[in-house]
PDB file of N, CA and C in Angstrom:
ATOM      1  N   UNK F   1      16.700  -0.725  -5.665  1.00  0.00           N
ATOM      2  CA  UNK F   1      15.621  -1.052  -4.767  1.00  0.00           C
ATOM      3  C   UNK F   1      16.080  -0.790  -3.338  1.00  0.00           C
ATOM      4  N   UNK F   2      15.338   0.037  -2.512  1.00  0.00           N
ATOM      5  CA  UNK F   2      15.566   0.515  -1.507  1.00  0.00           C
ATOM      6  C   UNK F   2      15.666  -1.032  -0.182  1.00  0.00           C
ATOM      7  N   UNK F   3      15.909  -0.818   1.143  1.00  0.00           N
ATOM      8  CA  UNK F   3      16.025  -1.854   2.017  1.00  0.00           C
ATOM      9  C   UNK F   3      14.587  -2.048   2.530  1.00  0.00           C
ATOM     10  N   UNK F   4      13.599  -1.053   2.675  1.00  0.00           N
ATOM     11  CA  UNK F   4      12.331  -0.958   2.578  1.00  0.00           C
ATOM     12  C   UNK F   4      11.639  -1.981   1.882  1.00  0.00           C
ATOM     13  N   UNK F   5      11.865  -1.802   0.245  1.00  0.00           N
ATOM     14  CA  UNK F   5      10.907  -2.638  -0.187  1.00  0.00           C
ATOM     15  C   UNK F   5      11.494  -4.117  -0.362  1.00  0.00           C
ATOM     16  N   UNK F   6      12.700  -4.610  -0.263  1.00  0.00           N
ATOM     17  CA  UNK F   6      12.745  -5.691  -0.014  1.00  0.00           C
ATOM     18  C   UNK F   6      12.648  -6.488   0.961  1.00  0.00           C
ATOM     19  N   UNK F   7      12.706  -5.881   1.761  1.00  0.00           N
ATOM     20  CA  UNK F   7      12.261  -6.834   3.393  1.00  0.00           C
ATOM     21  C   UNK F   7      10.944  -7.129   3.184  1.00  0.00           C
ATOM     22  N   UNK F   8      10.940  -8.257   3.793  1.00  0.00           N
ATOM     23  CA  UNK F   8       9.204  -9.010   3.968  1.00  0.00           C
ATOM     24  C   UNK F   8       8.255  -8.547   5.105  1.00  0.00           C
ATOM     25  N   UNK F   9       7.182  -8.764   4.785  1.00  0.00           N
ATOM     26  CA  UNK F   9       6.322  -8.189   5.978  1.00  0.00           C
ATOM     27  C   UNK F   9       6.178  -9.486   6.357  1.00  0.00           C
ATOM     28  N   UNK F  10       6.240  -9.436   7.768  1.00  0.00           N
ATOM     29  CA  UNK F  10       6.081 -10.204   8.875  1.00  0.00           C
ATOM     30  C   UNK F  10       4.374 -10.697   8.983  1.00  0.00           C
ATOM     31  N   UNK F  11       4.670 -12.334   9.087  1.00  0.00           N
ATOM     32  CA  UNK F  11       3.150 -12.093   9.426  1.00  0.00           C
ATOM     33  C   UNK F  11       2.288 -11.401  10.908  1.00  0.00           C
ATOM     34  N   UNK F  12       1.446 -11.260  10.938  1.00  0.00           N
ATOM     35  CA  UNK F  12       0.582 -10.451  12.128  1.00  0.00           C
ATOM     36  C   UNK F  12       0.561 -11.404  13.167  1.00  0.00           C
ATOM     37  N   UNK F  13       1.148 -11.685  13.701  1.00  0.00           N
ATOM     38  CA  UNK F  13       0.912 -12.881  14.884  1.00  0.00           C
ATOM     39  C   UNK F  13       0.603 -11.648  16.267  1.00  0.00           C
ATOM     40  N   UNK F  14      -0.862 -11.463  16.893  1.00  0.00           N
ATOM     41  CA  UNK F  14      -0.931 -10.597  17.700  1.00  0.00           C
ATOM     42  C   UNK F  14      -0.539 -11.331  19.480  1.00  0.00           C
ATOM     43  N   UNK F  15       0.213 -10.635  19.956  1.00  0.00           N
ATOM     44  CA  UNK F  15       0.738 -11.127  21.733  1.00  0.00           C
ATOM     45  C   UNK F  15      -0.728 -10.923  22.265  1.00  0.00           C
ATOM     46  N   UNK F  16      -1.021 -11.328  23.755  1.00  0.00           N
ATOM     47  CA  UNK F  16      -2.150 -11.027  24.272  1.00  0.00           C
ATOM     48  C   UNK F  16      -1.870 -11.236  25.875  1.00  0.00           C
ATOM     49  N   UNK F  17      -0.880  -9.957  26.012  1.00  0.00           N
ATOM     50  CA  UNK F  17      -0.299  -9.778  27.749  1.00  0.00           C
ATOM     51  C   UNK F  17      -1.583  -9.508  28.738  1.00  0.00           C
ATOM     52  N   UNK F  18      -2.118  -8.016  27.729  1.00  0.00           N
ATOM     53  CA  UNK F  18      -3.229  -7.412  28.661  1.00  0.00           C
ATOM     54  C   UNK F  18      -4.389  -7.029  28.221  1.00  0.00           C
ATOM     55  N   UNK F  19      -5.027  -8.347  28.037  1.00  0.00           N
ATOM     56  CA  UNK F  19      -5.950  -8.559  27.616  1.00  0.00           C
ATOM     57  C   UNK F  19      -6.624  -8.312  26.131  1.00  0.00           C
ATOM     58  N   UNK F  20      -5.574  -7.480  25.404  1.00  0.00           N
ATOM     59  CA  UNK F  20      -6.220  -6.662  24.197  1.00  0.00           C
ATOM     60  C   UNK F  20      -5.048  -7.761  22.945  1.00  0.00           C
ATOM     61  N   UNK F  21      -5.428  -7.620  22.160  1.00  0.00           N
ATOM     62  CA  UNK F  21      -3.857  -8.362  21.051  1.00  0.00           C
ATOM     63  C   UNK F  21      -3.478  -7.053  20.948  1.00  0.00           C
ATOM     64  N   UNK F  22      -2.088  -7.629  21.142  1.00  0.00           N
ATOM     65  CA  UNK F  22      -0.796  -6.300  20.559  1.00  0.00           C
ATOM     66  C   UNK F  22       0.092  -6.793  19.535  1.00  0.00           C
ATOM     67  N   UNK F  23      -0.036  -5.509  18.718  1.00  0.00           N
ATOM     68  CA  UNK F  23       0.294  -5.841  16.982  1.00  0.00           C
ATOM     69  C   UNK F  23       1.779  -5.370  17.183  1.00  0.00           C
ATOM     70  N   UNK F  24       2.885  -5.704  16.499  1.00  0.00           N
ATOM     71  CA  UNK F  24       4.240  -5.066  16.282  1.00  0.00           C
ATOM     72  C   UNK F  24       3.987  -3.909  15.070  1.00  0.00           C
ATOM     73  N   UNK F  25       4.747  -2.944  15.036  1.00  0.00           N
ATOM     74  CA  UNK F  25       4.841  -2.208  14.207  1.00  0.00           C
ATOM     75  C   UNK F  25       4.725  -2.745  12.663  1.00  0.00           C
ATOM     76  N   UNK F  26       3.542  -2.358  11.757  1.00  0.00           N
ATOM     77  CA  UNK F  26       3.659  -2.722  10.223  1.00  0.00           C
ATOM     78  C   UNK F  26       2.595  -4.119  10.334  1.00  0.00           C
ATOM     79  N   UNK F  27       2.373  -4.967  11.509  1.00  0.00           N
ATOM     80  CA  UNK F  27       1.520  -5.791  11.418  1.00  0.00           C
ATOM     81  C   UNK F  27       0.197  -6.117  11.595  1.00  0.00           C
ATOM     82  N   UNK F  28      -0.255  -4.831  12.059  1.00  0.00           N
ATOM     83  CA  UNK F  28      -1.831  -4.823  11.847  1.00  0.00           C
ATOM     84  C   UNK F  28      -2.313  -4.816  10.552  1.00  0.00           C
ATOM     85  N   UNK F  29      -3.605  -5.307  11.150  1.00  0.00           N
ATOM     86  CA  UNK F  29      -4.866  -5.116   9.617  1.00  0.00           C
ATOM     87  C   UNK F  29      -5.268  -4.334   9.000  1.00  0.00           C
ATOM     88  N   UNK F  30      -4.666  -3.446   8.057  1.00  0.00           N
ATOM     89  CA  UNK F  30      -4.806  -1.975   7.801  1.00  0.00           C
ATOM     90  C   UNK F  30      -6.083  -1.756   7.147  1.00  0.00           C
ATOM     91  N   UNK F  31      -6.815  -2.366   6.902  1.00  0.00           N
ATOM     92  CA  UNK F  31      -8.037  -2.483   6.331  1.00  0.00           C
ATOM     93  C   UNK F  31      -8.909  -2.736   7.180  1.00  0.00           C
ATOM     94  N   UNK F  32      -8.679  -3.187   8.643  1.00  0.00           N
ATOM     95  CA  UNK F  32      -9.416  -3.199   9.886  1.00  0.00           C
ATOM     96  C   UNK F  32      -9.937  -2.852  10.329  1.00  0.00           C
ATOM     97  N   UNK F  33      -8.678  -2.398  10.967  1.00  0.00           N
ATOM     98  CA  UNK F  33      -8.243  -1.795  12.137  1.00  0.00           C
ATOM     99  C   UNK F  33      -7.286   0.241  12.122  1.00  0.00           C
ATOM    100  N   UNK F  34      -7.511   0.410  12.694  1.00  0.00           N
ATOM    101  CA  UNK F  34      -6.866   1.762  12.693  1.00  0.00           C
ATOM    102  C   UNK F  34      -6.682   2.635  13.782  1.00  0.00           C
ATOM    103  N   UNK F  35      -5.695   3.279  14.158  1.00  0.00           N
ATOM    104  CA  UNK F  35      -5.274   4.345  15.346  1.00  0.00           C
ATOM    105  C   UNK F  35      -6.836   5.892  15.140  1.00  0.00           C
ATOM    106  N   UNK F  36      -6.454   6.391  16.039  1.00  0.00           N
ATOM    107  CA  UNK F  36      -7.544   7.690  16.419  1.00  0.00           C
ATOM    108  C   UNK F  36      -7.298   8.112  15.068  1.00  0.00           C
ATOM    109  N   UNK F  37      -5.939   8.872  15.218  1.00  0.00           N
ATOM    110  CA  UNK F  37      -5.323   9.672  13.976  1.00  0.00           C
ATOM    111  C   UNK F  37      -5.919   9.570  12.370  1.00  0.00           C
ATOM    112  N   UNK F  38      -5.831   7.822  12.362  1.00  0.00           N
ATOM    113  CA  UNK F  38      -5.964   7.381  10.760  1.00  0.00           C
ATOM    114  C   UNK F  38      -7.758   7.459  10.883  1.00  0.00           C
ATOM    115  N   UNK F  39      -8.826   7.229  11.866  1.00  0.00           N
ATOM    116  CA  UNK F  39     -10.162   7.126  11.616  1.00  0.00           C
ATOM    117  C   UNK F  39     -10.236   9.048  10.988  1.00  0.00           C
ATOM    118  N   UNK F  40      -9.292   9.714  12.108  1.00  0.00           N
ATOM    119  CA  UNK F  40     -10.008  11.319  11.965  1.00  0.00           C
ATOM    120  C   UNK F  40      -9.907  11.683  10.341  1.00  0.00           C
ATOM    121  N   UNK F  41      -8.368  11.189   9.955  1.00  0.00           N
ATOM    122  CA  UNK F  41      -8.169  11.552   8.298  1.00  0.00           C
ATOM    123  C   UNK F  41      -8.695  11.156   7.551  1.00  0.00           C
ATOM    124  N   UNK F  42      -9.710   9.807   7.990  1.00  0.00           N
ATOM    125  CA  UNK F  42     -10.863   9.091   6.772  1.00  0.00           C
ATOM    126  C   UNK F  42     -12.036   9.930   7.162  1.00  0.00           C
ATOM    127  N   UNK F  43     -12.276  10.797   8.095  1.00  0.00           N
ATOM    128  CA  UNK F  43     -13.660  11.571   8.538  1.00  0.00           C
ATOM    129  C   UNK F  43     -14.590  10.564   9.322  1.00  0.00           C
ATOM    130  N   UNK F  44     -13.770   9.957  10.018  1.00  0.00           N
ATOM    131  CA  UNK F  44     -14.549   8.806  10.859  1.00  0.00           C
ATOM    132  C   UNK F  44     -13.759   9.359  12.156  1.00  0.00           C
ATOM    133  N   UNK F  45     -14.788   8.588  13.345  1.00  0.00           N
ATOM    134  CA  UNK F  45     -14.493   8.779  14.751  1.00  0.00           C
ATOM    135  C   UNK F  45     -14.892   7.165  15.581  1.00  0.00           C
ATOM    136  N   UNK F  46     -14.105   6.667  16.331  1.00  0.00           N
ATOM    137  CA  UNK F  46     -14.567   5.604  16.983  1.00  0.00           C
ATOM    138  C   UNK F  46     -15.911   5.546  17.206  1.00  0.00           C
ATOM    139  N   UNK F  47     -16.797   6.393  17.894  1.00  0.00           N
ATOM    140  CA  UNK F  47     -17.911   6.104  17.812  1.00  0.00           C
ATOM    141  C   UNK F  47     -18.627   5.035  19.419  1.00  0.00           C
ATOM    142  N   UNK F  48     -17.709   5.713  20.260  1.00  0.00           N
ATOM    143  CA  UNK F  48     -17.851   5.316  21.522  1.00  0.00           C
ATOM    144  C   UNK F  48     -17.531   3.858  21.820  1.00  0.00           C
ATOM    145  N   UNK F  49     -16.662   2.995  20.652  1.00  0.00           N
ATOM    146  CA  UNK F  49     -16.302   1.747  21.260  1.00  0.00           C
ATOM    147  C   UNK F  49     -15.110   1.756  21.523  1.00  0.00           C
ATOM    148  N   UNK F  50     -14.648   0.990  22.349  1.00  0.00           N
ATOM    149  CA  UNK F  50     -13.516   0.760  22.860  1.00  0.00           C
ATOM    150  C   UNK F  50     -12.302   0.107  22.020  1.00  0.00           C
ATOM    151  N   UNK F  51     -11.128   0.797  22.181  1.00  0.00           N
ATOM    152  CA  UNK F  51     -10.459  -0.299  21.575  1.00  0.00           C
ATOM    153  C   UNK F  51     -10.245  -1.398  21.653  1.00  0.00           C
ATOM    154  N   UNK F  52      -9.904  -2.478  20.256  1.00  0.00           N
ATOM    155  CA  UNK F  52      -9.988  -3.823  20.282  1.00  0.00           C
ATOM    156  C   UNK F  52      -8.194  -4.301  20.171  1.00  0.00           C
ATOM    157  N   UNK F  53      -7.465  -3.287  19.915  1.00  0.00           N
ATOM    158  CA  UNK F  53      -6.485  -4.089  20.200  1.00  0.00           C
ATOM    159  C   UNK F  53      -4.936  -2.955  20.465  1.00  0.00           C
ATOM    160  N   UNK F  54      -3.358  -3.185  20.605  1.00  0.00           N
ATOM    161  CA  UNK F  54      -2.574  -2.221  20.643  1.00  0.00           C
ATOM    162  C   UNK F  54      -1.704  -2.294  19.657  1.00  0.00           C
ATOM    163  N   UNK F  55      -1.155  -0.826  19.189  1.00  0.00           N
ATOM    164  CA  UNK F  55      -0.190  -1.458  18.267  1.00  0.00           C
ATOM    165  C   UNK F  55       1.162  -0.445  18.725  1.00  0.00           C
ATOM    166  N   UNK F  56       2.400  -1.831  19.237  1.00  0.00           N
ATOM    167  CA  UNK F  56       3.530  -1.242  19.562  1.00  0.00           C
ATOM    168  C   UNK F  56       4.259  -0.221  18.814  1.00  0.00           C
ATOM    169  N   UNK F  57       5.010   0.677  19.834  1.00  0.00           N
ATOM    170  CA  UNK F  57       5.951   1.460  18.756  1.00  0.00           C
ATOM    171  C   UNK F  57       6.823   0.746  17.906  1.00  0.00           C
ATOM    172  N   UNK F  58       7.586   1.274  17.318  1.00  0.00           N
ATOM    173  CA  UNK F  58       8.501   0.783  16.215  1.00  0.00           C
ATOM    174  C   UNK F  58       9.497   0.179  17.126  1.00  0.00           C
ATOM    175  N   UNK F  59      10.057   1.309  17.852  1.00  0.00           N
ATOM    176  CA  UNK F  59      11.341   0.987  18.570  1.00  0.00           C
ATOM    177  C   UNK F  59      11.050  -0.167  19.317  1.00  0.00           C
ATOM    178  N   UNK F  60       9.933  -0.404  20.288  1.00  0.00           N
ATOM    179  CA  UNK F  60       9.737  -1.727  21.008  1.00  0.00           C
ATOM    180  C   UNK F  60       9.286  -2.908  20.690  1.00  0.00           C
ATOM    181  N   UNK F  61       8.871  -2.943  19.054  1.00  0.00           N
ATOM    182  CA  UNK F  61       8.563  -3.716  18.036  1.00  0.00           C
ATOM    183  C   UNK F  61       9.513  -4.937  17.896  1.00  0.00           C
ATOM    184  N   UNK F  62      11.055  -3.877  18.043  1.00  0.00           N
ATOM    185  CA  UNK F  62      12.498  -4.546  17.300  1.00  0.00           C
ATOM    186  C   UNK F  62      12.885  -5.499  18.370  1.00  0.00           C
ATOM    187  N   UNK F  63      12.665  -5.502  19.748  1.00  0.00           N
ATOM    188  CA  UNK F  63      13.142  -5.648  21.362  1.00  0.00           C
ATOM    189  C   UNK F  63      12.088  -6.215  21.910  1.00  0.00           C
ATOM    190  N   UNK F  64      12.426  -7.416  22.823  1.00  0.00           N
ATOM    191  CA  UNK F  64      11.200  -7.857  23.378  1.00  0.00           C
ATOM    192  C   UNK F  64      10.949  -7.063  24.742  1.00  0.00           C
ATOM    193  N   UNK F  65      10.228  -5.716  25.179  1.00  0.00           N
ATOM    194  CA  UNK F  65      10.267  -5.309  26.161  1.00  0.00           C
ATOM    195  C   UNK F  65       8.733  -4.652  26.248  1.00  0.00           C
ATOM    196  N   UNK F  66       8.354  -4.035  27.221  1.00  0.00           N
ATOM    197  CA  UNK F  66       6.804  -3.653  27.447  1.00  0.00           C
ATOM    198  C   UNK F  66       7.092  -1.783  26.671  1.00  0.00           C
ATOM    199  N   UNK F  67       5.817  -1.928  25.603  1.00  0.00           N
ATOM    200  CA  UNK F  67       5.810  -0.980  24.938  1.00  0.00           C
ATOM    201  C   UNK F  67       5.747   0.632  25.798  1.00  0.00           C
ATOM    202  N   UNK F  68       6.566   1.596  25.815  1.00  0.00           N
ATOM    203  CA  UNK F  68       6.230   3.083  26.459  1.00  0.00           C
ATOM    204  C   UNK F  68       5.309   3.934  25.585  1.00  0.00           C
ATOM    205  N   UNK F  69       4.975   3.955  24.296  1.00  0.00           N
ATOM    206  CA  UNK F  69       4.473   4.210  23.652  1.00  0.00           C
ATOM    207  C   UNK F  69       3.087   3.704  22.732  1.00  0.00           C
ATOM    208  N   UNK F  70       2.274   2.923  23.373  1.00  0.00           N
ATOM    209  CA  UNK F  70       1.460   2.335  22.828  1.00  0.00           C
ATOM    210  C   UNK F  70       0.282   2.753  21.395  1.00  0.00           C
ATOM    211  N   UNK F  71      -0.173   2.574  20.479  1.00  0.00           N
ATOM    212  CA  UNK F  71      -1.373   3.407  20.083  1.00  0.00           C
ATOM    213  C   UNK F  71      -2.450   2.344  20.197  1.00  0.00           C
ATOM    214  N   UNK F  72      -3.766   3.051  20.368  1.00  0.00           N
ATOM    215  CA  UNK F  72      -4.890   2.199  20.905  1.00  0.00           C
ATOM    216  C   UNK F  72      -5.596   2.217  19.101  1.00  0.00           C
ATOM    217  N   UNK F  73      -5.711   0.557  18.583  1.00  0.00           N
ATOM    218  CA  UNK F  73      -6.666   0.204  17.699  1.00  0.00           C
ATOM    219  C   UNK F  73      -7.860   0.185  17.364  1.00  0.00           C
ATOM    220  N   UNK F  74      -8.877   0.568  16.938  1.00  0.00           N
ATOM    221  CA  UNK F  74     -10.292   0.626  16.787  1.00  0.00           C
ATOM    222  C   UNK F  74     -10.576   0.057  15.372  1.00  0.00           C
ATOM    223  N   UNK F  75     -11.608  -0.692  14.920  1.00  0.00           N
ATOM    224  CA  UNK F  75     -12.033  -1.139  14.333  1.00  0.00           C
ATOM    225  C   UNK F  75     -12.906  -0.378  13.310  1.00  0.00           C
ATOM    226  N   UNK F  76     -12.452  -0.305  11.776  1.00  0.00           N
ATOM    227  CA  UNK F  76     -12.953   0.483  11.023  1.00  0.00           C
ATOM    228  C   UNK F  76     -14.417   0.169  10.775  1.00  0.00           C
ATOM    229  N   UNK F  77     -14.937  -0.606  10.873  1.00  0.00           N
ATOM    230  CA  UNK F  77     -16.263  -1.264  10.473  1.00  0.00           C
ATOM    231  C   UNK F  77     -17.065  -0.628  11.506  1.00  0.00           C
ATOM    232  N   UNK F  78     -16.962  -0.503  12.207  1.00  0.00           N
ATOM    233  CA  UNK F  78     -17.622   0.328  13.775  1.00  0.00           C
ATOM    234  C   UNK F  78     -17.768   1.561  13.826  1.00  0.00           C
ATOM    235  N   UNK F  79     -16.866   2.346  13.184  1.00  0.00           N
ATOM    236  CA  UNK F  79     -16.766   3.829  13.339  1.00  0.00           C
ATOM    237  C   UNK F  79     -17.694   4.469  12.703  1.00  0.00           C
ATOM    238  N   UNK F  80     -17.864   5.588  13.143  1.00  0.00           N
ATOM    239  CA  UNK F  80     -18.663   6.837  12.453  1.00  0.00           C
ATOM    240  C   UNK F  80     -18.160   7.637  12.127  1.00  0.00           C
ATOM    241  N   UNK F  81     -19.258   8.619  11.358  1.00  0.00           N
ATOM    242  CA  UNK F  81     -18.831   9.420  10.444  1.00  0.00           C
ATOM    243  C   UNK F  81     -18.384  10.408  11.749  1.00  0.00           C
ATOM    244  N   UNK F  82     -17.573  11.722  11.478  1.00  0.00           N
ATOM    245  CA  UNK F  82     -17.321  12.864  12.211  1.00  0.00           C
ATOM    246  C   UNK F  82     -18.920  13.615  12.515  1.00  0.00           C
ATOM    247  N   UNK F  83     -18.977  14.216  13.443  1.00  0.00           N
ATOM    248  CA  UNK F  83     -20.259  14.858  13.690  1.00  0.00           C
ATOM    249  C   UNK F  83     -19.629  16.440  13.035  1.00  0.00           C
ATOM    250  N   UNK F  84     -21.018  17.117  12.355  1.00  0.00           N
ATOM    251  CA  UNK F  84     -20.286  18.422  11.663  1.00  0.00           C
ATOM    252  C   UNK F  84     -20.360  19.490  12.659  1.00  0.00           C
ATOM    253  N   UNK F  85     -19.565  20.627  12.553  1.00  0.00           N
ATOM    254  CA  UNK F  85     -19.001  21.523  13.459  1.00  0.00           C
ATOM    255  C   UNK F  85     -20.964  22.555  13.337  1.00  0.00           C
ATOM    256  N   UNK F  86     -20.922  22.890  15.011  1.00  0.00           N
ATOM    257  CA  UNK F  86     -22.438  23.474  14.654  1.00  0.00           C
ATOM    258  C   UNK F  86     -22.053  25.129  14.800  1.00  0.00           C
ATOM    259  N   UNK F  87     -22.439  26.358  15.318  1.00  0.00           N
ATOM    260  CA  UNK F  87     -22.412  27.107  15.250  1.00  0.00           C
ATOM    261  C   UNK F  87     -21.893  27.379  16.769  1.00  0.00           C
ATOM    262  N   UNK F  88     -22.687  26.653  17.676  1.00  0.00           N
ATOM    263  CA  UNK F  88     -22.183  26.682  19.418  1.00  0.00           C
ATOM    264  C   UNK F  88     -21.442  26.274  19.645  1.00  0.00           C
ATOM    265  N   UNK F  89     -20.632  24.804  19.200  1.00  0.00           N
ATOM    266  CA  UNK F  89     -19.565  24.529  19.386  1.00  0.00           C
ATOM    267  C   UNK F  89     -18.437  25.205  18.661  1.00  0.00           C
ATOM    268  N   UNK F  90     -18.432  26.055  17.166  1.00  0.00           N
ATOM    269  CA  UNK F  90     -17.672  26.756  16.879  1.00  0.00           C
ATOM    270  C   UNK F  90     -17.517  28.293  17.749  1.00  0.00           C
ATOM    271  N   UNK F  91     -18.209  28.469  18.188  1.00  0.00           N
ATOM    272  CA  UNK F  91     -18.050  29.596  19.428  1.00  0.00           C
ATOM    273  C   UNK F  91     -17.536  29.249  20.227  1.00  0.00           C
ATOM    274  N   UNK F  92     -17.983  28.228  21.047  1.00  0.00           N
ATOM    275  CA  UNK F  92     -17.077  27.637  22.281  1.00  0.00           C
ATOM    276  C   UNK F  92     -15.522  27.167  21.961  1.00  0.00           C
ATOM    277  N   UNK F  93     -15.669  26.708  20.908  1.00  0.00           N
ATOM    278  CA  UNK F  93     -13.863  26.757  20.124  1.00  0.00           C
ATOM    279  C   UNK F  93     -13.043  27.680  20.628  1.00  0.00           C
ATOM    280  N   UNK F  94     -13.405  28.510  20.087  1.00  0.00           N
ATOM    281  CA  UNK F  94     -13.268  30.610  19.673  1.00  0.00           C
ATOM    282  C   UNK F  94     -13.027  30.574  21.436  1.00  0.00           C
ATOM    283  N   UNK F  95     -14.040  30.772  22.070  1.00  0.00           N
ATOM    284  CA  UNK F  95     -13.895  31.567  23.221  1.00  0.00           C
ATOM    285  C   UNK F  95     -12.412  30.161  23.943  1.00  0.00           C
ATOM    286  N   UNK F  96     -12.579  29.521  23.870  1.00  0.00           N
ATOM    287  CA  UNK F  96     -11.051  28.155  24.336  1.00  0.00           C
ATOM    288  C   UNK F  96     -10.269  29.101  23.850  1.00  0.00           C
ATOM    289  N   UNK F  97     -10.178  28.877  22.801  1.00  0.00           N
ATOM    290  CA  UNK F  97      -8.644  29.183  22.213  1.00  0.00           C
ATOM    291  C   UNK F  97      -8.426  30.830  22.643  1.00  0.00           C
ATOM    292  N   UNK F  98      -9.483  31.639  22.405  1.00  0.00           N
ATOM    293  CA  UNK F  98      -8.952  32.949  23.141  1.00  0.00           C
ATOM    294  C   UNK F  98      -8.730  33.130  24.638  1.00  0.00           C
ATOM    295  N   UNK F  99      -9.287  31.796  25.379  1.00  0.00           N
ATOM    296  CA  UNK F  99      -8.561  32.069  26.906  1.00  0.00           C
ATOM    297  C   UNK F  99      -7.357  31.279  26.552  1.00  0.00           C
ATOM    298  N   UNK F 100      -7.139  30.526  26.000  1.00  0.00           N
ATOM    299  CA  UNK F 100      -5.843  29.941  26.152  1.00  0.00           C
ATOM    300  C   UNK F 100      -4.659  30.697  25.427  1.00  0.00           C
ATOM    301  N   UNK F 101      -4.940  31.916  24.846  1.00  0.00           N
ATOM    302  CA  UNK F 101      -3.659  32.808  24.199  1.00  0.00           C
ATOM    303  C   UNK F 101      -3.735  34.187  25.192  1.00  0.00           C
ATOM    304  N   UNK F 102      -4.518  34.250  26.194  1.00  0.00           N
ATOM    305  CA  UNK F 102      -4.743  35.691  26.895  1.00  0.00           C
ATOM    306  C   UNK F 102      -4.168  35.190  28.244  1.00  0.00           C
ATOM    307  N   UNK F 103      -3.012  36.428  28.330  1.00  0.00           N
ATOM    308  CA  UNK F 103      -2.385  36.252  29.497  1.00  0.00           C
ATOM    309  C   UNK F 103      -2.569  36.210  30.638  1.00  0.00           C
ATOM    310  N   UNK F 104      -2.962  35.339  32.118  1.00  0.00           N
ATOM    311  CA  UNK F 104      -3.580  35.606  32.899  1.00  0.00           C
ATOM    312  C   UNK F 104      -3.376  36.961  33.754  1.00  0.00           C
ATOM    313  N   UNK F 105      -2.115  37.480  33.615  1.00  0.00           N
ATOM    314  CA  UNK F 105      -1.680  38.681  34.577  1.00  0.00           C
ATOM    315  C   UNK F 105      -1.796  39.803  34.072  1.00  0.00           C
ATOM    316  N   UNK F 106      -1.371  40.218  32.762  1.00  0.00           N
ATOM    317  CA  UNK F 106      -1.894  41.272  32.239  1.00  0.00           C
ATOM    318  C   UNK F 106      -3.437  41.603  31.311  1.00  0.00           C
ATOM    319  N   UNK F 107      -3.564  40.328  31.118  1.00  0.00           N
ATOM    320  CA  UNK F 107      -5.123  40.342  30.294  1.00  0.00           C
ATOM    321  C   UNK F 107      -4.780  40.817  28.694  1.00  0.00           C
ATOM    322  N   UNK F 108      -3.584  40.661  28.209  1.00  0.00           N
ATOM    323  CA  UNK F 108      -3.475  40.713  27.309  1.00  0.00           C
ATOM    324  C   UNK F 108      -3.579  39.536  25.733  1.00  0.00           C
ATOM    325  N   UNK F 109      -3.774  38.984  25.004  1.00  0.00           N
ATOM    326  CA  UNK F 109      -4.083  38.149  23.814  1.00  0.00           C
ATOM    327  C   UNK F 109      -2.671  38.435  23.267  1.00  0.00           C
ATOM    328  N   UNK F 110      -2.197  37.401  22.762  1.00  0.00           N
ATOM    329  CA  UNK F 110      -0.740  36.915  22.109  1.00  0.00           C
ATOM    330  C   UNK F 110      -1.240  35.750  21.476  1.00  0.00           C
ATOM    331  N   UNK F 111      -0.175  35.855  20.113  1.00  0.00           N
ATOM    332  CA  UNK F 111      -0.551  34.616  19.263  1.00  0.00           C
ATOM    333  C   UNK F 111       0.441  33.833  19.257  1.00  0.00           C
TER     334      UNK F 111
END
């Protein structure tokens, strides 16, 4: 048995410095609550609310010090679905990404 699965999970006791609760690493409500990242991979998007709470990095988790790395929490119950890609915004994609690979001095495209 690895050192992983025998350690205990901590209960969630959230701090509340600045104004939001801040979770330590592993102690949020994973059934909640969730980072940008985890709504986009369920096909959800915040959905214009604000986050409700922070969850520290790992490293500043271990140390009592002010997090450099924060991720902002949103509430799964709130979110929406992804809006689907239309035809204008997949053009406007296209034309981004081809100014952003075309060289400004020679006018050349590189990948």
């Amino acid at each position: 048995m690895t050192t992983r699965a025998r350690r205990e999970r901590r209960q969630a006791l959230p701090r509340i410095p600045q104004g939001l609760p801040e979770y330590d690493w592993g102690t949020a409500p994973v059934d909640q609550l969730a980072t940008r990242r985890q709504l986009r991979a369920a096909g959800l998007r915040p959905g214009g609310h604000d986050p409700v709470a922070i969850l520290r990095c790992k490293a500043c988790a271990t140390r009592d010090r002010t997090c450099t790395r924060p991720a902002y929490l949103y509430r799964v119950d709130l979110a929406k679905p992804v809006r689907p890609m239309t035809l204008a915004r997949e053009a406007a994609l296209d034309a981004a990404m081809a100014a952003r690979s075309t060289c400004p001095v020679c006018r050349r495209r590189y990948h």
